XYZ file of C-alpha atoms in Angstrom:
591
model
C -16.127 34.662 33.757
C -18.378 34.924 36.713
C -17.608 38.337 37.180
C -18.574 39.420 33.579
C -22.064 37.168 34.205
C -22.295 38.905 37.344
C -21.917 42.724 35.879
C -24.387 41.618 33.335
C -27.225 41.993 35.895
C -28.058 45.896 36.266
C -28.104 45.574 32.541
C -31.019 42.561 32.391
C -32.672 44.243 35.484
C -33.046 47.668 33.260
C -33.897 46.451 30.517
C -31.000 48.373 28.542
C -31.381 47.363 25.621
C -27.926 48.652 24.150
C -26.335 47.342 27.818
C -26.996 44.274 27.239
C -25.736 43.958 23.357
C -22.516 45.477 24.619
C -21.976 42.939 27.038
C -23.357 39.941 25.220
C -20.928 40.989 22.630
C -17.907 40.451 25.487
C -19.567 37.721 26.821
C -19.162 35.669 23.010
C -15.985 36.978 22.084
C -14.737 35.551 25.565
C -15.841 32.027 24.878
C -16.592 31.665 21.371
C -14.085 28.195 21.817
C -15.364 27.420 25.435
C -17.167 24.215 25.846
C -17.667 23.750 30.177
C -18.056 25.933 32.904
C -16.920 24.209 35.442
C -15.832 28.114 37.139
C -19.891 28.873 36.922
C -21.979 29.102 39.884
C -24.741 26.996 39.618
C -27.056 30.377 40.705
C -25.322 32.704 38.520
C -25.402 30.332 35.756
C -29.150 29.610 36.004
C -29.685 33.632 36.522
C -27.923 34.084 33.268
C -29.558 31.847 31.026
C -33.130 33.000 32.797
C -32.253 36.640 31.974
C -31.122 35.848 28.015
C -34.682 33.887 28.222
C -36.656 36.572 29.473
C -34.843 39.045 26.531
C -36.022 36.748 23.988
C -39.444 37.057 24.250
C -39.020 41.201 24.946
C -39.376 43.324 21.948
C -35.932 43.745 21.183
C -33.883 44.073 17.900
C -33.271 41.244 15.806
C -29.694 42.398 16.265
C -29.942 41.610 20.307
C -31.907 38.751 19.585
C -29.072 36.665 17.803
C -26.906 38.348 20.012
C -28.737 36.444 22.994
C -29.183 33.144 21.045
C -25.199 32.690 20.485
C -25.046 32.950 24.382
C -27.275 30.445 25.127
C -25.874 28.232 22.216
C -22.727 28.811 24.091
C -24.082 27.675 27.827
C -25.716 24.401 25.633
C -22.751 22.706 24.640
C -22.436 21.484 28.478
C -24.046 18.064 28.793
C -25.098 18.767 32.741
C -26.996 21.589 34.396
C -28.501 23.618 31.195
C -31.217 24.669 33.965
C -34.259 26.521 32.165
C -32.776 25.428 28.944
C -33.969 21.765 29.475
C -37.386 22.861 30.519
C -40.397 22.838 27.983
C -40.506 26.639 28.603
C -37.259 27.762 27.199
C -37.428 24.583 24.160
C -41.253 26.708 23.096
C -39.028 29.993 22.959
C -36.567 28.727 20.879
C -39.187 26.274 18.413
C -41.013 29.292 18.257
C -37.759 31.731 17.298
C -36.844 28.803 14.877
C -40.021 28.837 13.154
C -40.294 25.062 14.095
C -44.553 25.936 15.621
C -48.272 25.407 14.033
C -47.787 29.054 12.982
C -44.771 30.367 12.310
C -44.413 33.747 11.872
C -43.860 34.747 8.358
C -41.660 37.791 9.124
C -38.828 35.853 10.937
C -35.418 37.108 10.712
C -33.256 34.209 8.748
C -30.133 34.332 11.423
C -32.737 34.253 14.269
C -34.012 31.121 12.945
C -30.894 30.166 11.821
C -29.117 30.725 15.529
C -32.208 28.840 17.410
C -31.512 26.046 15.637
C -27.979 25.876 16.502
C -29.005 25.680 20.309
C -31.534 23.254 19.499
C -29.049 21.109 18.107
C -26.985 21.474 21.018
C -29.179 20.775 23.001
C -30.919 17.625 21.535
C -27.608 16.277 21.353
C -26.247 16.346 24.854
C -29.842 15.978 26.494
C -32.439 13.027 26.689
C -34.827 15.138 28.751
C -34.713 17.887 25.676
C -35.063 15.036 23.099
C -38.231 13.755 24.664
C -39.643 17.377 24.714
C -38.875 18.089 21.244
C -40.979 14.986 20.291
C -43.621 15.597 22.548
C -44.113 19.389 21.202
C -43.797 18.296 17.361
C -40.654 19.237 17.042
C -40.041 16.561 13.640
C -43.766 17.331 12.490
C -42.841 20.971 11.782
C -39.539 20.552 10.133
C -41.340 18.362 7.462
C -43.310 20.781 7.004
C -40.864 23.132 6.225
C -39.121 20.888 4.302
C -42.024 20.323 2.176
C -42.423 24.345 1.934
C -38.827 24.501 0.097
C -39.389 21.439 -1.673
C -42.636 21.919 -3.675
C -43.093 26.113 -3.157
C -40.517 28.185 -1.862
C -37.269 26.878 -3.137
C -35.886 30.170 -2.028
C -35.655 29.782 1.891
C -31.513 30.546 2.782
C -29.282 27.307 2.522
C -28.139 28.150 5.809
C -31.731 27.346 6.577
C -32.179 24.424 5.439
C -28.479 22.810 6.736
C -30.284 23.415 9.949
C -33.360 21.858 9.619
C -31.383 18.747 8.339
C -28.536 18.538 11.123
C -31.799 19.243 13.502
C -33.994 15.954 11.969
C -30.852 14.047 11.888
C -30.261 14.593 15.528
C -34.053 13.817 16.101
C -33.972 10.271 14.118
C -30.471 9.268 15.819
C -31.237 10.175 18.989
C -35.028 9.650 19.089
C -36.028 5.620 17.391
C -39.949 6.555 17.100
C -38.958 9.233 15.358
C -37.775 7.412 12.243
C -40.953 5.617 10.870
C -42.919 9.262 11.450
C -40.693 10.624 9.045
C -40.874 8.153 6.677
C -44.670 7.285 6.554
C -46.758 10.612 7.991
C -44.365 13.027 6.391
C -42.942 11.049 2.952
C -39.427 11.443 4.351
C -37.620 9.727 1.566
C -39.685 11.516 -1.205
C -38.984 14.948 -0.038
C -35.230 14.854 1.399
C -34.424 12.963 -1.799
C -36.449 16.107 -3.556
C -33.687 18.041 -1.465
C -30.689 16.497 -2.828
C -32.078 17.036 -6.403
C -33.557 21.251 -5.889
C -31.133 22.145 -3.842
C -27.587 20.117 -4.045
C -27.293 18.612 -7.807
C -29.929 20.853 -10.267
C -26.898 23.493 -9.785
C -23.848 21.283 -10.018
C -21.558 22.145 -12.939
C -20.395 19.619 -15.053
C -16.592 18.831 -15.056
C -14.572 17.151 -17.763
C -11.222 15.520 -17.245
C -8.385 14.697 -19.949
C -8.376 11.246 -20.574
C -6.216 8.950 -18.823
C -4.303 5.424 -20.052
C -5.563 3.021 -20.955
C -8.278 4.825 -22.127
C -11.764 3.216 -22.339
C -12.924 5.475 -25.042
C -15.854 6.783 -23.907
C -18.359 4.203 -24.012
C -16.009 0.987 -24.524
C -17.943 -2.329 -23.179
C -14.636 -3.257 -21.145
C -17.097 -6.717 -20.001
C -18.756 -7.658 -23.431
C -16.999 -10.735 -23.498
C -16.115 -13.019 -20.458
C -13.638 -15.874 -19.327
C -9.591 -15.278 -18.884
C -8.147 -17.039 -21.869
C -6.182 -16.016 -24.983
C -7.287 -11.932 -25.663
C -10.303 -12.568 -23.179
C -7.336 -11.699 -20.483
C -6.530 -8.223 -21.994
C -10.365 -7.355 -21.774
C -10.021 -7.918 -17.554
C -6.682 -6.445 -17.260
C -8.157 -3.368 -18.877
C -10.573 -3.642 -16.722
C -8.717 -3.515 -13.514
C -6.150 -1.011 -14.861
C -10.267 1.518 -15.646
C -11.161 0.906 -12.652
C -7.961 1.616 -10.916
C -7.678 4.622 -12.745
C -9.029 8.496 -11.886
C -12.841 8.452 -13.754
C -12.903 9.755 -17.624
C -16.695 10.384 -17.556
C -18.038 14.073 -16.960
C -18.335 14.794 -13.212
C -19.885 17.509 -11.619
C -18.932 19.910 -9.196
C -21.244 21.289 -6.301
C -19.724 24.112 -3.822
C -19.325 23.405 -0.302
C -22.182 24.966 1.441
C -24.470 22.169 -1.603
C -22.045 19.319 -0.096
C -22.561 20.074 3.814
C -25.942 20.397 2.812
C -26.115 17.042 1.036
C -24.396 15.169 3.704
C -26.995 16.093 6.541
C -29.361 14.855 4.280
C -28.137 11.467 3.421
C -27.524 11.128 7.274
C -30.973 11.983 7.810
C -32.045 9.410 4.825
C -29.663 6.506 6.254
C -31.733 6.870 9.965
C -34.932 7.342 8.492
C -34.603 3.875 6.033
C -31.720 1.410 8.220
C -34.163 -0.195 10.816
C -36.902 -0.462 7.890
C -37.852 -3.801 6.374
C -37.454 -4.211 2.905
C -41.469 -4.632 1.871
C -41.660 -1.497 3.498
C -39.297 0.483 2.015
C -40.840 -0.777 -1.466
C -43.983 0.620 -1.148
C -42.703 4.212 -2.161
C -41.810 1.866 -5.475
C -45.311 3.090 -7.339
C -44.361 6.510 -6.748
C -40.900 6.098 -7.926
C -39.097 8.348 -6.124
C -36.928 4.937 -5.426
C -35.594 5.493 -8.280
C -35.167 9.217 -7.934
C -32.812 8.153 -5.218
C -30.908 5.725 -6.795
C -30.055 8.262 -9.712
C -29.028 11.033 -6.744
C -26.752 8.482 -4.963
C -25.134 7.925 -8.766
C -24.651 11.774 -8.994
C -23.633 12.040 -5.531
C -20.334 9.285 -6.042
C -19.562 10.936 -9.032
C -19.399 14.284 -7.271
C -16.539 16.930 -6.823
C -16.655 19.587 -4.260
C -14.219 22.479 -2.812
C -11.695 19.902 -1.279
C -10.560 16.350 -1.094
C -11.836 15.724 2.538
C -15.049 17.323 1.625
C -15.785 15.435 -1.491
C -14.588 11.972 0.352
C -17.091 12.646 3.218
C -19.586 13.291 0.310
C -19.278 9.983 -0.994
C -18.692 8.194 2.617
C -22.078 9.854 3.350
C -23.662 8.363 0.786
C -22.192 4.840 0.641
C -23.533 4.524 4.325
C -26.815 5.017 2.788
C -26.369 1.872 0.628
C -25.708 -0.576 2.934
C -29.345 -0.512 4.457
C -31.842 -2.471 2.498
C -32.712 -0.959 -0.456
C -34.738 -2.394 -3.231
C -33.612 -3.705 -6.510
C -34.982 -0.711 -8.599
C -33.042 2.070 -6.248
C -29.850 -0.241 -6.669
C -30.148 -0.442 -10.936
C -29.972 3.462 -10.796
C -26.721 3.031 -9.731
C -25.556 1.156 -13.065
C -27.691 2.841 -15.793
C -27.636 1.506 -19.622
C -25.323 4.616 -21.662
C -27.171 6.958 -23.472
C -30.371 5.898 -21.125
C -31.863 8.537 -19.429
C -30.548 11.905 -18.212
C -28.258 10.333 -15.290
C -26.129 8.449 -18.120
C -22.789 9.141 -18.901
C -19.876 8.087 -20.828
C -16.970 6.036 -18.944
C -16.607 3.098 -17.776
C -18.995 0.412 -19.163
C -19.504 -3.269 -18.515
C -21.707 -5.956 -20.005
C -23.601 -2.485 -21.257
C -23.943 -1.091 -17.997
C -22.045 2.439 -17.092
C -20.184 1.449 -13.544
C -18.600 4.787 -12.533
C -20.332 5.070 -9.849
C -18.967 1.481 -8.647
C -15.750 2.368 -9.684
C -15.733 5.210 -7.559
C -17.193 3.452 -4.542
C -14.031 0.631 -5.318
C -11.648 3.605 -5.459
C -12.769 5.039 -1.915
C -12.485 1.329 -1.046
C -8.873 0.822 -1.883
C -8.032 4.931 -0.615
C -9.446 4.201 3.218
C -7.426 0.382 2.729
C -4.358 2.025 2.365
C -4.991 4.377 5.004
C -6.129 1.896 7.574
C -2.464 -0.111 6.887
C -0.641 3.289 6.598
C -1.830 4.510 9.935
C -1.562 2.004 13.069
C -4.013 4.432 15.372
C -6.573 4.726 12.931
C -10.481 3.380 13.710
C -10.379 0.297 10.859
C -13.753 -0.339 11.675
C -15.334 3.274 11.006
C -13.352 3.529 8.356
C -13.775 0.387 6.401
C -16.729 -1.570 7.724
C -19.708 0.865 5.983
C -17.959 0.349 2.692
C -17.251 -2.662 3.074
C -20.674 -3.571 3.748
C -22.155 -1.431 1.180
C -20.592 -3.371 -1.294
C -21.921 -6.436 0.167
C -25.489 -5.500 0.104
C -25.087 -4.001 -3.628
C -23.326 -7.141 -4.812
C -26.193 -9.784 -3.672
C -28.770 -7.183 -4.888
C -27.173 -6.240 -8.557
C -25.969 -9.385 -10.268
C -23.839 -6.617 -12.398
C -22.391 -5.206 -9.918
C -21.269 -8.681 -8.207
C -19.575 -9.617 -11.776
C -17.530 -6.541 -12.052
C -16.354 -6.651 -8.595
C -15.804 -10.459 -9.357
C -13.287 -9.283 -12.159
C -11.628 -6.698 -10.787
C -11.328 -7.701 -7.191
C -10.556 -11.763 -8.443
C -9.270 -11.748 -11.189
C -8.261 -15.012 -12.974
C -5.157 -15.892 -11.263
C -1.847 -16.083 -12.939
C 1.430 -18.091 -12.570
C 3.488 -15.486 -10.688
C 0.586 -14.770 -8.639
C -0.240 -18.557 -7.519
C 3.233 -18.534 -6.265
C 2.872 -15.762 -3.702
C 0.641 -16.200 -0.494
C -2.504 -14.232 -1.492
C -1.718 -11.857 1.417
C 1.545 -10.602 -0.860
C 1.044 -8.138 -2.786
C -0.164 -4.846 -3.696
C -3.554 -5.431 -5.508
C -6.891 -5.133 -4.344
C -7.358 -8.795 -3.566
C -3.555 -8.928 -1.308
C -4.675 -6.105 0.856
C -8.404 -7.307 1.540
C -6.926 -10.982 2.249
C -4.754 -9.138 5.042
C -7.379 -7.707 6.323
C -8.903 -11.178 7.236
C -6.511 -11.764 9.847
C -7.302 -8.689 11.168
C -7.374 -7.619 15.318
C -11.299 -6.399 14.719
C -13.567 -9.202 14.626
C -16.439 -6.965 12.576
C -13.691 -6.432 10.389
C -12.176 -9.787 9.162
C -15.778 -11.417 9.129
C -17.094 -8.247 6.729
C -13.853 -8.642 4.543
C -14.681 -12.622 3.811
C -18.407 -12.271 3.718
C -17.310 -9.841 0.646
C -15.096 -12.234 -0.911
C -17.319 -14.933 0.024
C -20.332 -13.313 -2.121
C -17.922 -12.816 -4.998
C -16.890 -16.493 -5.086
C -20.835 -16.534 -5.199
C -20.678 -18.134 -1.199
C -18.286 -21.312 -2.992
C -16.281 -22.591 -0.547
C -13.763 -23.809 -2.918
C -13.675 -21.124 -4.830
C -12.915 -18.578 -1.916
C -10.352 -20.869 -0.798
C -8.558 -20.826 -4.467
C -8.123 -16.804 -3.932
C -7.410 -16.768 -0.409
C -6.238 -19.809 1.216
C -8.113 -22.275 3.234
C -5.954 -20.591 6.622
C -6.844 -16.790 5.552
C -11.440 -18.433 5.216
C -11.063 -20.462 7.704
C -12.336 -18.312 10.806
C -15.031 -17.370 8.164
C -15.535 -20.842 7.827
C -15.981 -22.136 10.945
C -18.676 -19.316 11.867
C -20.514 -20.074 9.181
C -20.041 -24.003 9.677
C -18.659 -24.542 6.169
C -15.111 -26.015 7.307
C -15.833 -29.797 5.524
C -17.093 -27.515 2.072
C -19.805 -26.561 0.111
C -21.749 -23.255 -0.164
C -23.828 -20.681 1.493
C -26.735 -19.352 0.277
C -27.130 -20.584 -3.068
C -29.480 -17.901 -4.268
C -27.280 -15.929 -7.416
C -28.069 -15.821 -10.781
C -26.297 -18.469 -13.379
C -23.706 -17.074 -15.177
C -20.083 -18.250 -16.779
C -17.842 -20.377 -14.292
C -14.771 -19.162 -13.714
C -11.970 -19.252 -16.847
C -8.265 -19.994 -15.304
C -5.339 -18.532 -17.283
C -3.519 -21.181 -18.969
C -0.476 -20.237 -17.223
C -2.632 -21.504 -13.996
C -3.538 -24.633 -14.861
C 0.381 -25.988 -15.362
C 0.525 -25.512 -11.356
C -3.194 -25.934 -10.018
C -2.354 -29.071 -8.980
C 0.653 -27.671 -6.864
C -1.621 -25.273 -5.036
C -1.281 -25.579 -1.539
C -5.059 -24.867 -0.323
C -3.880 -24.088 3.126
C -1.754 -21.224 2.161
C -3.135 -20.668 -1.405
C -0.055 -20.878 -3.124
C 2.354 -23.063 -4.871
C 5.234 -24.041 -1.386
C 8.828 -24.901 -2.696
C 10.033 -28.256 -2.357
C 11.077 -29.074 1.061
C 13.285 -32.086 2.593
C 11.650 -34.934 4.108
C 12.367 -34.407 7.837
C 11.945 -38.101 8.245
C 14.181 -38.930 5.459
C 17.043 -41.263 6.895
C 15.103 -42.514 9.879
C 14.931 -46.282 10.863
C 11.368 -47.046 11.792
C 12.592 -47.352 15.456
C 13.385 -43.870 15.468
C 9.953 -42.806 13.467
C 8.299 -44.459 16.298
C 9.707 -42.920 19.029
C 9.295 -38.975 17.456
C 5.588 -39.886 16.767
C 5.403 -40.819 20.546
C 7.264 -37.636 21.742
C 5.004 -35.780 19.732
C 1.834 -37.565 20.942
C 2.940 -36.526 24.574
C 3.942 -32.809 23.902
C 0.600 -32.401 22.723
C -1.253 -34.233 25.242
C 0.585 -31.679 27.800
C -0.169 -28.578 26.225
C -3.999 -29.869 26.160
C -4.273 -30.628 29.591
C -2.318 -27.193 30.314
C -5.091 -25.706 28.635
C -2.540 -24.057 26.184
C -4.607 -25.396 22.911
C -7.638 -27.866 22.664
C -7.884 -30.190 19.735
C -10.667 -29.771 17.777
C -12.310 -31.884 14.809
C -15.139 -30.739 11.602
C -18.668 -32.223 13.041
C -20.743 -33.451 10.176
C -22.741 -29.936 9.662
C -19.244 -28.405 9.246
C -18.333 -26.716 12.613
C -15.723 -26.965 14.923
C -16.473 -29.718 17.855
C -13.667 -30.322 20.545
C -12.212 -33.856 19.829
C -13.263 -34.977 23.302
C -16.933 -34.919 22.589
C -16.321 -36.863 20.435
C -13.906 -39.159 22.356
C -16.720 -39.508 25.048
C -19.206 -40.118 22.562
C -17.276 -42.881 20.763
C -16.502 -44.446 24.353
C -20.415 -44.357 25.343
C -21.340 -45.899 22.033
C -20.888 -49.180 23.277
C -23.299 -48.505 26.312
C -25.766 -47.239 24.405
C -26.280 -50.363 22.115
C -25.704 -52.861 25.133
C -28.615 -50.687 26.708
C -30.627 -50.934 23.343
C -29.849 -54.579 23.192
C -31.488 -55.499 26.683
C -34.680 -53.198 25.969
C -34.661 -55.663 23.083
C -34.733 -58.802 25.515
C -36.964 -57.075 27.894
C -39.800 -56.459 25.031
């Protein structure tokens, strides 16, 4: 490699114009999949990079121009010793080739632009020194106002174009905190990337119809109009479950690949620009309602198909991570429009008269990443279930109708066969999250039973009828709920919980430890003089007084605010009780 750099010299030293295309071509071809260097002199490197520089700003063709750009995007993807491509000299050239300036020059080749942003991604991503010159030059400032150019003027800027200027602001806004509330409140971030996602990703979508499958909700069937669990209330939920279990009957739409990488840069960019925002600030884009505007995008975007599976599921994983910041209550309703309301409406699957495909499909890339998480032993459980998970626990304390269905579907009313299984048994919805709460990953478990817990409506009993007391109880304990009761309180009234007949004849069998109904067992006493009761209770005293002082297990009791104290607290504090009051007693004589 050095030796091509090397014989690239005479060529950058004549300014040979054709030279140095030739060779930049060998140079590309060579390394088009290299990513270090470590071969490079430091010199040679540093002459390189200042000789594709100094081409740049020559009056070349745009042909050597991109040419040059692909090298240096190349040399970027090193973390250490970019050289003049970490100096505010070399990040003007390429804002400037980019377009990214106060005046960009109108006559701009599109790949130029399009190249120089590639190495200012690059770059911004494996350097902090680049970051901070990229905000210090404006670097966010001008592609908002780009954005804004293809937004309200020139919708006709390439795609390629505009993929760019998103992967380049959502680099800025990871990468670069003060970045965020700039885009947001000097450049109306959330009004004109959501204008993106509606110009440029859905006004072309196609719509797509598929057959109908069984049972069939036909069309606009209100599959929640009537609640409770009893008698041919039961059928209603069980068709419920079996809709939302099944592949969508509404229309979807279809947007092509280059519309889906487009859209996902932009909900990335959307998610930084909105998660570390407070609520009352988010709301005041309410008046303009482009809150709303979003809401009815992210509805679109769930109910989206693109080229491939894997595309279409990082679609919708892009825009589920967008719903578990804070987003206010009229973004959130767009999600469950009223059928027939509005353009965004469509037939499917309805409940208590709102349509909840979009739900539905959030529930069904719920269950999909489940199964993968349990079907794959290596797999990152926490990337790939905690944003969904917590999406859904945002949505459900925002959207009472969206807490119901997920109430129904994910908890149902329980049946006979089912209240004789441990709730981790089984191949439902509810089974596989109640795993999950025994789970290695600490953010997992506790985001599983905080989203049980809010479907119970934060009811302590209630969670522990669906999932066993042992299952809640880690929950429990953080939360200091172990001696009952409930969390936050703050959820609309609506009907209590219906139990199926065939429940009631064995709630009272119900083990609430293990959440199900145990099978007799023999007395292990049975037969036993009390003599030899005595002496097992005393064996049994001692065992456990050994593994406590061994340090093997400590003994621990429910305080009165409901957490876990260790019993010798509250030993000591029984045993100093009597001190205290012979204390208070002679401060009594003294007086």
């Amino acid at each position: 490699m050095e030796a091509l750099i090397v014989s690239m010299i005479p060529a950058f030293d004549a300014r040979n114009e054709a030279d140095i295309c030739n060779k930049l071509q060998e140079f590309n071809k060579e390394n088009a999949q290299t990513f270090t260097f470590p071969e490079l002199g430091s010199e040679t490197k540093k002459k390189f990079i200042g000789d594709v520089l100094q081409s740049l700003e020559a009056a070349y063709n745009t042909e050597c121009y991109c040419l040059c750009l692909e090298a240096l995007r190349i040399m970027s993807r090193e973390k250490h010793h970019l050289y003049q491509l970490a100096q505010k000299e070399g990040i003007l050239l390429l804002l400037k080739l980019a377009g990214l300036e106060e005046k960009p020059n109108a006559n701009q080749n599109d790949q130029v632009i399009v190249e120089a942003e590639k190495c200012l991604c690059n770059l911004v991503f494996n350097s902090t020194t680049v970051q901070q010159i990229c905000v210090e030059c404006d670097c966010v400032r001008f592609v908002m106002d780009r954005v804004k150019l293809y937004v309200t003027r020139d919708p006709q800027i390439p795609m390629e174009i505009k993929f760019f200027d998103m992967r380049l602001l959502f680099l800025m806004t990871a990468l670069c905190p003060s970045t965020r509330s700039q885009v947001r409140n000097d450049h109306n971030g959330i009004e004109l990337l959501t204008g993106i996602l509606e110009r440029d990703v859905l006004a072309n979508a196609t719509p797509v119809q598929h057959p109908p499958t069984e049972p069939s909700t036909n069309g606009t069937t209100d599959l929640g109009a009537t609640g409770g669990a009893t008698g041919g209330e039961e059928t209603a939920v069980e068709g419920l479950i079996a809709a939302m279990n099944a592949v969508s009957t509404a229309d979807t739409i279809k947007i092509t690949e280059e519309e889906a990488n487009l859209a996902c840069e932009v909900y990335k960019a959307l998610f930084n620009t909105v998660i570390h925002s407070k609520l009352k600030d988010i709301e005041q884009e309410e008046e303009s309602g482009v809150l709303k505007r979003l809401g009815q995008a992210c509805y679109k975007m769930l109910l989206t198909e693109t080229t491939s599976l894997a595309k279409t599921e990082e679609c919708h994983s892009q825009t589920i991570n967008l719903l578990t910041c804070a987003l206010p209550l009229s973004c959130v309703e767009e999600l469950t429009p009223e059928p027939g309301f509005g353009s965004i409406a469509r037939a499917g699957l309805v409940y208590r008269g709102r349509n909840m495909e979009a739900v539905s499909s959030i529930m069904r890339f719920l269950e999909m990443r489940v199964d993968r998480a349990a079907a794959a032993k290596k797999l990152r459980v926490v990337e790939q279930l905690n944003p969904v998970l917590s999406a859904l626990c945002v949505l459900c304390r925002r959207s009472t109708h969206i807490r119901r269905l997920l109430k129904d579907t994910v908890l149902p009313p329980l049946k006979k066969d089912e209240a004789c299984h441990l709730p981790e048994e089984g191949c439902r919805i509810r089974n596989k999250l109640v795993r999950l709460m025994t789970n290695h990953s600490t953010d997992i478990k506790e985001v599983v039973a905080d989203f049980l817990f809010i479907l119970c409506k934060e009811s302590v009993t209630k969670l522990i009828k669906y999932t066993g007391y042992g299952n809640a109880a880690g929950m429990l304990a953080r939360r200091g709920l172990l001696a009952g009761g409930h969390g936050n309180t703050d959820y609309s009234p609506d009907e209590e919980d219906s139990d199926t007949e065939e429940y009631k004849d064995v709630r009272n069998e119900v083990n609430p430890v293990t959440g199900r109904v145990e099978s007799e067992r023999p007395n292990p006493m049975e037969g036993m003089t009390d003599e030899q009761k005595e002496v097992a209770a005393v064996e049994l005293a001692n065992m456990i007084h050994r593994i406590t002082r061994e340090g093997v297990i400590q003994p621990m009791s429910v305080s009165d605010d409901g957490k876990l104290i260790p019993m010798m607290d509250i030993v000591q504090k029984a045993a100093m009780q009597p001190l205290r009051e012979e204390a208070s007693d002679d401060d009594d004589a003294i007086a």
